[in-house]
Coordinates of C-alpha atoms and ligand atoms in Angstrom, one line a residue:
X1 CA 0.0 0.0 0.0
X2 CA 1.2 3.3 -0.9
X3 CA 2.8 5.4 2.0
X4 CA 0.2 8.3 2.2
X5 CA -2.4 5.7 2.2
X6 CA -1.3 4.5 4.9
X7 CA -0.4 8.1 6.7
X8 CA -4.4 8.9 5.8
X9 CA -5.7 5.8 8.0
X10 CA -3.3 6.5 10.9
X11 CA -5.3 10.1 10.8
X12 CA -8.7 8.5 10.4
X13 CA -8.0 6.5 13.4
X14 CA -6.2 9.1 15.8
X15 CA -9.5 11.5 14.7
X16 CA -11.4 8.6 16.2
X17 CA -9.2 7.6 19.4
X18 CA -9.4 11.4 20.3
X19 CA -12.6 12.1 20.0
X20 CA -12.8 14.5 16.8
X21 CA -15.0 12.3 14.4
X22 CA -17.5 9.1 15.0
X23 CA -18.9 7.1 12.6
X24 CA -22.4 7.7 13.0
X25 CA -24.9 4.9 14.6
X26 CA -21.3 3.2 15.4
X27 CA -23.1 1.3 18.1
X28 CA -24.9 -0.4 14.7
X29 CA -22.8 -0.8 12.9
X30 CA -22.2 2.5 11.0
X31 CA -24.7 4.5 8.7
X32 CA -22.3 4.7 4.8
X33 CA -20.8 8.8 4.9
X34 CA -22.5 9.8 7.9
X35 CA -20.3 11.5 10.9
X36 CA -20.7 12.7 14.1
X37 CA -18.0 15.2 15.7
X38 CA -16.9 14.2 19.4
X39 CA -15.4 16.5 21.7
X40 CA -12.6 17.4 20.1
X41 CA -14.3 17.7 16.8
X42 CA -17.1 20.1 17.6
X43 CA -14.4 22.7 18.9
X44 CA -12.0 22.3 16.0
X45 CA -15.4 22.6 13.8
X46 CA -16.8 25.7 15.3
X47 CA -13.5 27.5 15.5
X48 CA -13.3 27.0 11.5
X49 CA -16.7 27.9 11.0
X50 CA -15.9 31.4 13.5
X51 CA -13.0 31.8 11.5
X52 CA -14.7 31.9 8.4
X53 CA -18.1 33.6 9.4
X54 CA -15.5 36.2 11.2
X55 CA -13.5 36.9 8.0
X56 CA -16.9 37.3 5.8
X57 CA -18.9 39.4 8.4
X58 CA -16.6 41.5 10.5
X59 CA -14.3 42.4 7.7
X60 CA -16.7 43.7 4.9
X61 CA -18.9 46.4 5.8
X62 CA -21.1 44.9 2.8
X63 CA -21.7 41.3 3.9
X64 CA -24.3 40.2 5.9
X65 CA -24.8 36.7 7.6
X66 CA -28.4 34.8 7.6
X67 CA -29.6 31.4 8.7
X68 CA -31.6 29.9 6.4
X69 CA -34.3 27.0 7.0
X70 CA -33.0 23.6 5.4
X71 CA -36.4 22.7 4.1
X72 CA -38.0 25.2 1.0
X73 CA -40.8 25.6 -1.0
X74 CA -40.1 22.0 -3.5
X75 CA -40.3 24.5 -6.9
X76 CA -37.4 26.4 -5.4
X77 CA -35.7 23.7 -6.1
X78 CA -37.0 23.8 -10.1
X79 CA -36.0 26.8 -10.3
X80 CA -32.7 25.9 -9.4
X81 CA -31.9 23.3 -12.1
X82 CA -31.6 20.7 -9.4
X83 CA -34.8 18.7 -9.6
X84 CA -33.8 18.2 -13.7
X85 CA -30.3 18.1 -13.3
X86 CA -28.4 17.5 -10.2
X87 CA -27.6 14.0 -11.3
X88 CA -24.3 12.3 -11.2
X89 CA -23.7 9.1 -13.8
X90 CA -23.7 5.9 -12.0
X91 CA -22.5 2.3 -13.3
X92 CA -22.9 -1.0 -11.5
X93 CA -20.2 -4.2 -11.6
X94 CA -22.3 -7.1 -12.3
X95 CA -20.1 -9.0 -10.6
X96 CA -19.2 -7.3 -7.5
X97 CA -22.6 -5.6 -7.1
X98 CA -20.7 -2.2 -6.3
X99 CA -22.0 0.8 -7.4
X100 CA -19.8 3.7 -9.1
X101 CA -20.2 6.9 -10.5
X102 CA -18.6 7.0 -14.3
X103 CA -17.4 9.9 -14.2
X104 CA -15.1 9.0 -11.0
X105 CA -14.2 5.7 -12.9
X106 CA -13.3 7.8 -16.2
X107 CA -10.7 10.9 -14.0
X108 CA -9.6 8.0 -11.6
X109 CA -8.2 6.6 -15.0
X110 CA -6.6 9.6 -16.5
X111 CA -5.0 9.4 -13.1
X112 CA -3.2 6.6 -13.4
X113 CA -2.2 7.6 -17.0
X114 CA -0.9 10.9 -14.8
X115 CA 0.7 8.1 -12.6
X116 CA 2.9 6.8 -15.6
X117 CA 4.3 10.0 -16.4
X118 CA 5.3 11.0 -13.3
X119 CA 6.7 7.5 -13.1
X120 CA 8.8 8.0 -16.3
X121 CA 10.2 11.8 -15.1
X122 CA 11.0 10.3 -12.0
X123 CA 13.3 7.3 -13.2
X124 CA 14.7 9.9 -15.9
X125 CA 15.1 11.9 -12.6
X126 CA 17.2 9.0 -10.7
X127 CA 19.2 8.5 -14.4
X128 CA 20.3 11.9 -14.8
X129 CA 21.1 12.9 -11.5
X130 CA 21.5 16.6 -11.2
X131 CA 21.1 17.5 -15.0
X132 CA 17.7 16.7 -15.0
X133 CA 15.7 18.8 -17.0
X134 CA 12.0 18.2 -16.3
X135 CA 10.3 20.8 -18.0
X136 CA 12.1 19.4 -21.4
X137 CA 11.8 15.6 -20.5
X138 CA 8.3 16.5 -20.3
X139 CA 8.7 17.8 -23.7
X140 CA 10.1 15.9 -25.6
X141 CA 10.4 12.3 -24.3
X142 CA 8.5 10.2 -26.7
X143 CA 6.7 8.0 -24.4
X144 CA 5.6 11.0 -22.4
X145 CA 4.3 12.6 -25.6
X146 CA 2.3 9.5 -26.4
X147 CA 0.7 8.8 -22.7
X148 CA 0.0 12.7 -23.1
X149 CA -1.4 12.2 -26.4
X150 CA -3.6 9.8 -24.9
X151 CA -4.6 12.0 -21.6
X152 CA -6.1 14.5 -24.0
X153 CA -8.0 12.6 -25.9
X154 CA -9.8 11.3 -23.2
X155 CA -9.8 13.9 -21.4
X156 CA -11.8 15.8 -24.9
X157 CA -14.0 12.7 -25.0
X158 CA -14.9 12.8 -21.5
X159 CA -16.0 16.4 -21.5
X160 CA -17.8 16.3 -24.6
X161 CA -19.8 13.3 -23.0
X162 CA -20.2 14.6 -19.9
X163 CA -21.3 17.9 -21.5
X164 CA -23.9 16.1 -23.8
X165 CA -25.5 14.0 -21.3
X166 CA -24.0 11.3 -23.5
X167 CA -24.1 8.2 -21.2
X168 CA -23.8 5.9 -24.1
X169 CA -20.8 7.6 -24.8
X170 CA -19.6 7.8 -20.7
X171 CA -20.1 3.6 -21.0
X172 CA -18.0 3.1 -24.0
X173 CA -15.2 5.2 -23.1
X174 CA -15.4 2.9 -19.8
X175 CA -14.8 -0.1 -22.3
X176 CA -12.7 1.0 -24.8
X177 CA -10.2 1.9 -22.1
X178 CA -10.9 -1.6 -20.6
X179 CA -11.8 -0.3 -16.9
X180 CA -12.4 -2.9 -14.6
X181 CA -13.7 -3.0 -11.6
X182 CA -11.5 -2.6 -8.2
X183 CA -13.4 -5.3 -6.7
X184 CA -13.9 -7.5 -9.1
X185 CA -11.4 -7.1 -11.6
X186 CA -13.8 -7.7 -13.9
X187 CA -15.4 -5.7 -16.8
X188 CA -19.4 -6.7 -16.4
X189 CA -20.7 -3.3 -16.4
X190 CA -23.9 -2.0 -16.7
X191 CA -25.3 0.7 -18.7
X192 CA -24.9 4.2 -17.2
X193 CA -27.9 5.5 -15.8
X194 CA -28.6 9.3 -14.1
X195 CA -29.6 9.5 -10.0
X196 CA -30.6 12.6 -8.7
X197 CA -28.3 13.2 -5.3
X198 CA -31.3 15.0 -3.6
X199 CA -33.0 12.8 -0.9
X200 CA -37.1 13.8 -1.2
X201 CA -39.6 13.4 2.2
X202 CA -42.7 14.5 2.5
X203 CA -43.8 17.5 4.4
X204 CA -47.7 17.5 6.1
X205 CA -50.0 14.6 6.5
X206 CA -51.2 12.2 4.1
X207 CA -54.8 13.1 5.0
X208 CA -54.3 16.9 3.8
X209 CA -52.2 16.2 1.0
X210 CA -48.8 15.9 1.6
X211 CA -46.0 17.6 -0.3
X212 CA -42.9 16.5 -1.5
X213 CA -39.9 18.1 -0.3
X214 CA -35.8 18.2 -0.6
X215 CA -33.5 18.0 1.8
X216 CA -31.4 21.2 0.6
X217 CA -28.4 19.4 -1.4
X218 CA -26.4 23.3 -0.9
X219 CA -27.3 26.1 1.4
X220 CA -26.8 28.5 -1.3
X221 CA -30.3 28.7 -2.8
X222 CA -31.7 30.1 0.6
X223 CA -29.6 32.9 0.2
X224 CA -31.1 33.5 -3.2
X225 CA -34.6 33.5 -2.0
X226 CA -34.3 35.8 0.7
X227 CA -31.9 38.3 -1.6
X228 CA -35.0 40.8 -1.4
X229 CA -35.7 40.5 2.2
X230 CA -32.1 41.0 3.4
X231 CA -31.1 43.9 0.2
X232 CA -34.7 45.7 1.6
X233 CA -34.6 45.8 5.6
X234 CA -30.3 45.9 5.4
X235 CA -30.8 48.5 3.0
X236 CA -28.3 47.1 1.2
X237 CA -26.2 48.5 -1.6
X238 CA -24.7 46.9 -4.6
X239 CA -22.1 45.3 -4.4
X240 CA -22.8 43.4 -1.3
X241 CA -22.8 39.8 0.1
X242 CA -25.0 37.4 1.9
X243 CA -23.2 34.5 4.4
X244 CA -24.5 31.5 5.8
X245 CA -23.1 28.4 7.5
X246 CA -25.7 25.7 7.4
X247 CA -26.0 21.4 7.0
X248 CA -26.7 20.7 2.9
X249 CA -27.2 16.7 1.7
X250 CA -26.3 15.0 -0.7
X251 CA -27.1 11.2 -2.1
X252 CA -23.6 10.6 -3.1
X253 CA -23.6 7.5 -5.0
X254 CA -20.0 6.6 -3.8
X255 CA -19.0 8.1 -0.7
X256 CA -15.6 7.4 0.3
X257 CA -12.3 9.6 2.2
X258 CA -13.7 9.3 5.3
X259 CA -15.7 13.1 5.8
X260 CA -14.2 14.2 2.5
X261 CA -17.8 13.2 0.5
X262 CA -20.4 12.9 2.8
X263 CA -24.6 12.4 2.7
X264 CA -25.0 14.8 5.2
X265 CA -22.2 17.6 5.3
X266 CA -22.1 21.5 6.4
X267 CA -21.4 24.8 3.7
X268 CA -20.4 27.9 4.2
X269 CA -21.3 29.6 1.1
X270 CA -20.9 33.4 0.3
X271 CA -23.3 35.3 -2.6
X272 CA -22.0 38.6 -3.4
X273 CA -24.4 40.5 -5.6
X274 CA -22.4 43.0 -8.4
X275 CA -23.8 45.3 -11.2
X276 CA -23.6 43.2 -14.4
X277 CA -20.3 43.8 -16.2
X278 CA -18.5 43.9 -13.1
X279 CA -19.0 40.1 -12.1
X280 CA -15.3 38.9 -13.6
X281 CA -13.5 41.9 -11.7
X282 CA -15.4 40.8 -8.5
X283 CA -14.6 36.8 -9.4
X284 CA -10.8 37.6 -9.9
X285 CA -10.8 39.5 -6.0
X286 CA -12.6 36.7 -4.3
X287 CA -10.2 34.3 -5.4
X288 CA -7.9 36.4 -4.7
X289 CA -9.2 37.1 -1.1
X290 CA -10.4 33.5 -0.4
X291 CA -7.0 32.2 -1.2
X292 CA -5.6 34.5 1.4
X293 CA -7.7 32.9 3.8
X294 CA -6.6 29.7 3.6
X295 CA -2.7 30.7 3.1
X296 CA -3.1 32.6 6.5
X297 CA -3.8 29.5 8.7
X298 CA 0.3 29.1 7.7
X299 CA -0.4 25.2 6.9
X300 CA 2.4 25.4 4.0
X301 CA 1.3 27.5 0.7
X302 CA 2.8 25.2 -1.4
X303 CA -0.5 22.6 -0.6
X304 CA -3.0 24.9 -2.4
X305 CA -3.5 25.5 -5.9
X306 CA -6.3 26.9 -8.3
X307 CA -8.2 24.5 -10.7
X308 CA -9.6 26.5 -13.2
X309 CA -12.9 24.7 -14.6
X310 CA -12.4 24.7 -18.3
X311 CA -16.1 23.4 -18.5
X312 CA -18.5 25.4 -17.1
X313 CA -22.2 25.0 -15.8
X314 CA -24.0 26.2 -18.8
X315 CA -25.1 29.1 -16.4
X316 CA -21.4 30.3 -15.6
X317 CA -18.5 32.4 -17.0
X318 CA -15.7 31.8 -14.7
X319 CA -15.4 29.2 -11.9
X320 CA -12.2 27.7 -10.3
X321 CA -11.5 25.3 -7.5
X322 CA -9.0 25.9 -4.7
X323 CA -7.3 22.3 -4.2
X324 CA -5.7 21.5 -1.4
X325 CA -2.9 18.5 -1.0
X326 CA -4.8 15.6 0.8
X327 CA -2.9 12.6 1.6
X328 CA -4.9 11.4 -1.8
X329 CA -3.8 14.0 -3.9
X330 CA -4.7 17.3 -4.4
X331 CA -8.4 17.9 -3.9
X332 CA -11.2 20.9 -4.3
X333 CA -12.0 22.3 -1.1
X334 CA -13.6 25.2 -1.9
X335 CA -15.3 26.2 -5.2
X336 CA -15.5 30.3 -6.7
X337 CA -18.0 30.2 -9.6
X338 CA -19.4 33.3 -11.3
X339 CA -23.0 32.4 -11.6
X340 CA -24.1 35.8 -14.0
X341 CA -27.9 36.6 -12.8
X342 CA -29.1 33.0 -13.6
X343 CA -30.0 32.5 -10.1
X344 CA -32.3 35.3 -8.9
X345 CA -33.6 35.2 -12.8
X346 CA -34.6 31.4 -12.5
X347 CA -36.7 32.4 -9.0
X348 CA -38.2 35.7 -10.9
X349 CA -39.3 33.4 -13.8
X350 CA -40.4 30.7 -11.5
X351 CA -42.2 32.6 -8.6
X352 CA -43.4 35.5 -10.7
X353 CA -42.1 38.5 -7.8
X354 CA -39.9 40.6 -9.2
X355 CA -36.5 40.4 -8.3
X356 CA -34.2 43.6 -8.9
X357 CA -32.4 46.3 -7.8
X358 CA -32.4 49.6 -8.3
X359 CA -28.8 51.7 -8.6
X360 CA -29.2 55.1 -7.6
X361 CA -26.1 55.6 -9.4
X362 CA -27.1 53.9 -12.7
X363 CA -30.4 55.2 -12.4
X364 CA -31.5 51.7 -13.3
X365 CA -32.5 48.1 -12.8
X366 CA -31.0 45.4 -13.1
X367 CA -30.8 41.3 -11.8
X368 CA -27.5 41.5 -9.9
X369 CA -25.1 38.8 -11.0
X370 CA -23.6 36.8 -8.3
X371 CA -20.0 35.5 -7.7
X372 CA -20.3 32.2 -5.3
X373 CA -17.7 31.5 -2.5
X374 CA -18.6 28.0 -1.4
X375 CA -16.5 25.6 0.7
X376 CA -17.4 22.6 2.7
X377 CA -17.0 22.7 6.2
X378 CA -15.4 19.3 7.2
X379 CA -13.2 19.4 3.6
X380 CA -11.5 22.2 5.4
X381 CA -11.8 20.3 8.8
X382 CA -10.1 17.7 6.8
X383 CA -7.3 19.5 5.5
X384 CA -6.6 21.2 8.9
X385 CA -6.2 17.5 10.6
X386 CA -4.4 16.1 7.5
X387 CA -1.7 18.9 7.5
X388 CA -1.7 19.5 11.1
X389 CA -0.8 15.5 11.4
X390 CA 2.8 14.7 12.9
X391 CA 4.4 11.4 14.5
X392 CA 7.7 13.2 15.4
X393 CA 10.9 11.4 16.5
X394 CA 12.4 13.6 19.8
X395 CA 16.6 13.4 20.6
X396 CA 15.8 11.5 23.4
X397 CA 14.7 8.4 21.5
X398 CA 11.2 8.7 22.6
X399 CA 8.3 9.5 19.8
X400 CA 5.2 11.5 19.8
X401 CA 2.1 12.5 18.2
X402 CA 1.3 16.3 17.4
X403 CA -1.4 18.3 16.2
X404 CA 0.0 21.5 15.2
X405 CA -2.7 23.3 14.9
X406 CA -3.0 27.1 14.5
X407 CA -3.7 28.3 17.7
X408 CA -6.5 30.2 16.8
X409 CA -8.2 26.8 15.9
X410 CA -7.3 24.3 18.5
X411 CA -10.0 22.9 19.9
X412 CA -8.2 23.4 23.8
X413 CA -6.0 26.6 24.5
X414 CA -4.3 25.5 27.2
X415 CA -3.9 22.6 29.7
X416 CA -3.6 23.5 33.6
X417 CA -1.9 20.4 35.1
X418 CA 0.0 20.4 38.7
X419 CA 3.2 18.4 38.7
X420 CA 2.0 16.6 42.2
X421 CA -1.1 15.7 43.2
X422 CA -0.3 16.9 46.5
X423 CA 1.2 19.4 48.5
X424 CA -1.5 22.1 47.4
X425 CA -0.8 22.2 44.0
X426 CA -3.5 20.4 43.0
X427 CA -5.7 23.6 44.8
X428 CA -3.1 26.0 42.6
X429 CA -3.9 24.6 39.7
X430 CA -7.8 24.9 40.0
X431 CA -7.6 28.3 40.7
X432 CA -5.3 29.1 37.9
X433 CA -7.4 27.4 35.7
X434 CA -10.7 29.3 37.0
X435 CA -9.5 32.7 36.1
X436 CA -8.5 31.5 32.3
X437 CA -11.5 29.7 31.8
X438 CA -13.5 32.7 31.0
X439 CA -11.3 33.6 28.2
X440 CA -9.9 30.4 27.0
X441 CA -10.8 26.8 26.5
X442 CA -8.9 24.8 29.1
X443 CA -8.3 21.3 30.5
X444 CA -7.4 20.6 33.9
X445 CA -5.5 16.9 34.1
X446 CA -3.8 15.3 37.2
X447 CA -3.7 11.9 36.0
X448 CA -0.2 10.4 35.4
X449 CA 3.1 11.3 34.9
X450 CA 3.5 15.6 33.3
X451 CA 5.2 13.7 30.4
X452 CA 2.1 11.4 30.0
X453 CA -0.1 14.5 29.8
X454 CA 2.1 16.7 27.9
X455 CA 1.7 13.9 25.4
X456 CA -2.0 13.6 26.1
X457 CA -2.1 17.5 25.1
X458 CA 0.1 17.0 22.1
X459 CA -2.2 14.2 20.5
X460 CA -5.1 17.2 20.2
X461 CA -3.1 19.9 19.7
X462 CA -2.9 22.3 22.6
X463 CA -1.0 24.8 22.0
X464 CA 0.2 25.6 25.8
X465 CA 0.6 23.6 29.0
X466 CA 0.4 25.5 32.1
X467 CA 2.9 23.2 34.6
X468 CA 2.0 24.5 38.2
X469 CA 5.1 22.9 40.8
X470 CA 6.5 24.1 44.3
X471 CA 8.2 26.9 43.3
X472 CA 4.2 28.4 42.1
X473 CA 3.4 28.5 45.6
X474 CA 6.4 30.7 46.5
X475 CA 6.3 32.9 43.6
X476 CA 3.4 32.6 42.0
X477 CA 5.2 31.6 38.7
X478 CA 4.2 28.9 36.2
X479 CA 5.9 26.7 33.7
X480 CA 4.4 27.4 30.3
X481 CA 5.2 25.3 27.7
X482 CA 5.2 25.1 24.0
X483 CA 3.6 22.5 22.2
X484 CA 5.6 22.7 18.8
X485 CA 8.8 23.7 20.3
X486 CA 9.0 22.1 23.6
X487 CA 10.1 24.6 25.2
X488 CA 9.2 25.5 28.6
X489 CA 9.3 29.0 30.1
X490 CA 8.8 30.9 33.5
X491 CA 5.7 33.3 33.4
X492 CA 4.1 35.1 36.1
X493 CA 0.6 33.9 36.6
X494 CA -0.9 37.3 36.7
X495 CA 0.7 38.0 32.8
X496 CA -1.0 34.5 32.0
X497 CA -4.4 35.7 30.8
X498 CA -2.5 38.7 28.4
X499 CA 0.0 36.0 27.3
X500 CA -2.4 33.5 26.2
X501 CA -5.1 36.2 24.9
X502 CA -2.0 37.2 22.1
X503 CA -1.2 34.0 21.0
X504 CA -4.1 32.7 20.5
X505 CA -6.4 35.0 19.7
X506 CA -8.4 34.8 16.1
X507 CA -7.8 37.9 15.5
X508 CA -3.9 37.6 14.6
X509 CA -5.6 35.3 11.7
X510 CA -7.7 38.2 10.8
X511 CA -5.7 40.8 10.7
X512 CA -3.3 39.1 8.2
X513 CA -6.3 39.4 6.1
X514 CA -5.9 42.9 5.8
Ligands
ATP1 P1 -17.4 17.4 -5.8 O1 -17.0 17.7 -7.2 O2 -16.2 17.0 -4.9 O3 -18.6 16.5 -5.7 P2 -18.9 19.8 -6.0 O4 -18.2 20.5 -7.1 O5 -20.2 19.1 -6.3 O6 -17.9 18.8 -5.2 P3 -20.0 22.1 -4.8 O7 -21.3 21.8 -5.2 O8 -19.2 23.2 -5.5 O9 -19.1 20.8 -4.8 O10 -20.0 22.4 -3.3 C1 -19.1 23.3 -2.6 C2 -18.3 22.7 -1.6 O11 -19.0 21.9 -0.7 C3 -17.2 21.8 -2.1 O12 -16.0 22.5 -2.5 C4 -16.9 20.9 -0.9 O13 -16.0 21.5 0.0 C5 -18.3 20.8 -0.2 N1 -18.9 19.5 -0.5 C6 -19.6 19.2 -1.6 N2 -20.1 18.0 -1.6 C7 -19.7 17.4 -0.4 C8 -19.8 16.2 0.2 N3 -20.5 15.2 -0.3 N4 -19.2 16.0 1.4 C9 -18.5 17.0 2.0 N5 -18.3 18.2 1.5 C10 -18.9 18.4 0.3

């Protein structure tokens, strides 16, 4: 198995052992891409979501937040496109009985053709030592060429299906590149078939006629519908945004990377409403300013990139991906589309209200157009844990497990933990840890050895240990000690609250937006 394989299970498992994430309905056995968050989790999760909501709603004069109900009126969802098209392709083994989407089985491909070239430059790499010229391997090495060659073909194919609707195309491609099964190994496929990922209940009782209705499959479409309300009593001016945070779901056909495609999953999604004509200026700062974001959390720029969609939703004229470096590859986290007025005009057309603005300025008006910040909440959870990840050898011969998480997001600030469990230290401690507590998340652990718990605090990623010993009660001085470096130092506990507030405050992460 390939290292970072194995790197992403030792996460999956230390999320578990440490209470961040929980299969849901463990205790029966599971329920497929369902999570819960434990203790750990639902600090770690909140701090991101305060992070983000703090960034959008604090920092722009022009964006306001709402919290939108997850169940709306079914044609909403019409209007949308979803209902008609928010399918994915699916294909079933005969053989296995496992179910996959096409279009996974059809990139996952292209992948391993990536695979080979990377496979070539590399032994090139190893045979030319330090004369290695990628960028003209790449170039001109035949075999590259032709695996290239090959990778764009598909790739044109693909898109042209995919674009179509072509699933008699999506099958043969499947074949003619002699796909098999993971499973099975075999190639009994199925035809390709549509499934709509929204999960449908029913809203009233039976005896009154009851109504079909969607679980929202993305929170973004409850912005739309209140865009009067909120533009009207915010008096709001153009351009300005709309935030919300809320749960969307999704039927994903193959749900798989642990909370990285889930059924049930949170958004936080950002509409910023711009005069038409001004939308690609608008889409160019948001990516700008949502990259920033992520960059500030100082996980290591090098793990982001853009992915530029070179097909776009037919209602779209710009939209990229920001990709971040999973143990699996680099992966979209957060999507920035420029959706032109297609939204609010689709609820116009569909509930007859007018939906417009008036500029002042123009002395017109208009359907906004809308640029779309959307990123999943446990993607970014996700990437936090996976880069945060760290079994570190120490001089000493001993080994541990850190969490370095930005201190902003750690789900405990600091530990309070008396060396003895006697001597009044113990009493010390408690006090110490009375006065932070109003300001700070904070543990308070006697049990075992101060190297145990240091360790204990390592595993989830505290970022300070406050050691109270004998020399606290003649002083009233503290040990505090760094979690990435190790290094301990004496502070007075009356500058502990100041200290502590500094380091690991979220607002050093927002003012590096700035
Ligand atoms: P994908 O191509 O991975 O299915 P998408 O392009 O359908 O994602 P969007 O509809 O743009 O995703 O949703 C915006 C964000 O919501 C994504 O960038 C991702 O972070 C998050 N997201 C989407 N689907 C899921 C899911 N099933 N589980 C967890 N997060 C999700």
């Amino acid at each position: 198995m390939a290292k970072q394989e194995d790197v992403f299970k030792t996460i999956v498992s230390h999320a578990k052992e440490y209470g961040f994430v929980f299969q849901s309905s463990e205790i029966y056995d599971g329920l497929s891409a369902v999570y819960d968050y434990g203790q750990m989790g639902v600090e770690l999760k909140n701090n991101i979501k305060r992070y983000w909501w703090e960034a959008m709603t604090m920092l722009n004069d022009n964006i306001v937040g709402i919290d939108s109900a997850i169940f709306m009126h079914p044609t909403i969802w019409k209007a949308s496109g979803h209902v008609d098209a928010f399918n994915d392709p699916l294909i079933d083994n005969r053989d296995s009985k496992k179910r996959y989407r096409a279009d996974v089985l059809i990139e996952d491909e292209m992948g391993k053709m990536e695979e080979k070239i990377n496979k070539e430059v590399a032994k090139a790499a190893k045979r030319f030592g330090e004369s290695f010229d990628e960028a003209m391997f790449r170039q001109t090495n035949p075999r590259v060429l032709d695996i290239q060659a090959k990778i764009d073909q598909l790739r044109d194919r693909f898109a042209k299906a995919m674009s179509e609707n072509d699933l008699e195309d999506l099958k043969q491609i499947i074949i003619d590149h002699e796909i098999v099964c993971p499973i099975s190994g075999t190639r009994n496929w199925t035809d390709v078939r549509q499934f709509n990922l929204m999960f449908k209940t029913e809203m009233g009782s039976t005896a009154d006629g009851a109504m079909d209705v969607y679980l929202r499959p993305e929170t973004a479409q409850g912005i739309f519908v209140n865009y009067l309300n909120v533009q009207k009593t915010g008096r709001m001016r153009i351009p300005f945004g709309i935030a919300q945070i809320g749960k969307a779901f999704r039927n994903e056909i193959v749900a798989r990377q642990f909370i990285f495609r889930m059924r049930e999953f949170e958004q936080m999604e950002m509409q910023f409403f711009v005069r038409p004509g001004e939308e690609l200026k608008y889409f160019d700062f948001w990516k700008e300013t949502r990259m920033k974001w992520h960059k500030a959390l100082g996980m290591g720029d090098e793990k982001y990139r853009y992915h530029d969609h070179e097909k776009l939703a037919h209602y779209a004229n710009a939209a990229t991906d920001i990709e971040f470096k999973m143990p699996f590859g680099f992966k979209e986290v957060e999507g920035i589309h420029s959706r032109t007025n297609f939204d609010l005009g689709q609820h116009e057309k569909f509930s007859g209200k007018k939906i417009q603005y008036f500029d002042p300025e123009l002395n017109e008006s208009y359907t906004p157009y809308v640029i779309e910040t959307s990123i999943g909440v446990d993607r970014m959870f996700l990437t936090v844990m996976c880069s945060c990840y760290e079994e570190q050898a120490l001089e000493n011969g001993d080994s541990r497990v850190v969490l370095h998480f930005p201190a902003a997001l750690a789900p405990v600030k600091c530990a309070v933990l008396p060396l003895l469990k006697k001597d009044g230290l113990p009493e010390k401690a408690r006090e110490i840890q009375h006065k932070l507590r109003f300001d700070f998340t904070c543990q308070y652990d006697e049990k075992d050895s101060i190297g145990k718990r240091y360790r204990r605090q390592d595993a989830i990623g505290t970022p300070y240990c406050i050691t109270i010993d004998h020399q606290t009660l003649e002083d009233n001085t503290v040990t505090l000690r760094h979690r990435d470096s190790m290094e301990q130092e004496r502070v007075d506990v009356d500058t502990l609250a100041q200290r502590l507030g500094q380091e690991v405050s979220l607002n050093n992460l927002l003012r590096k937006l700035l």
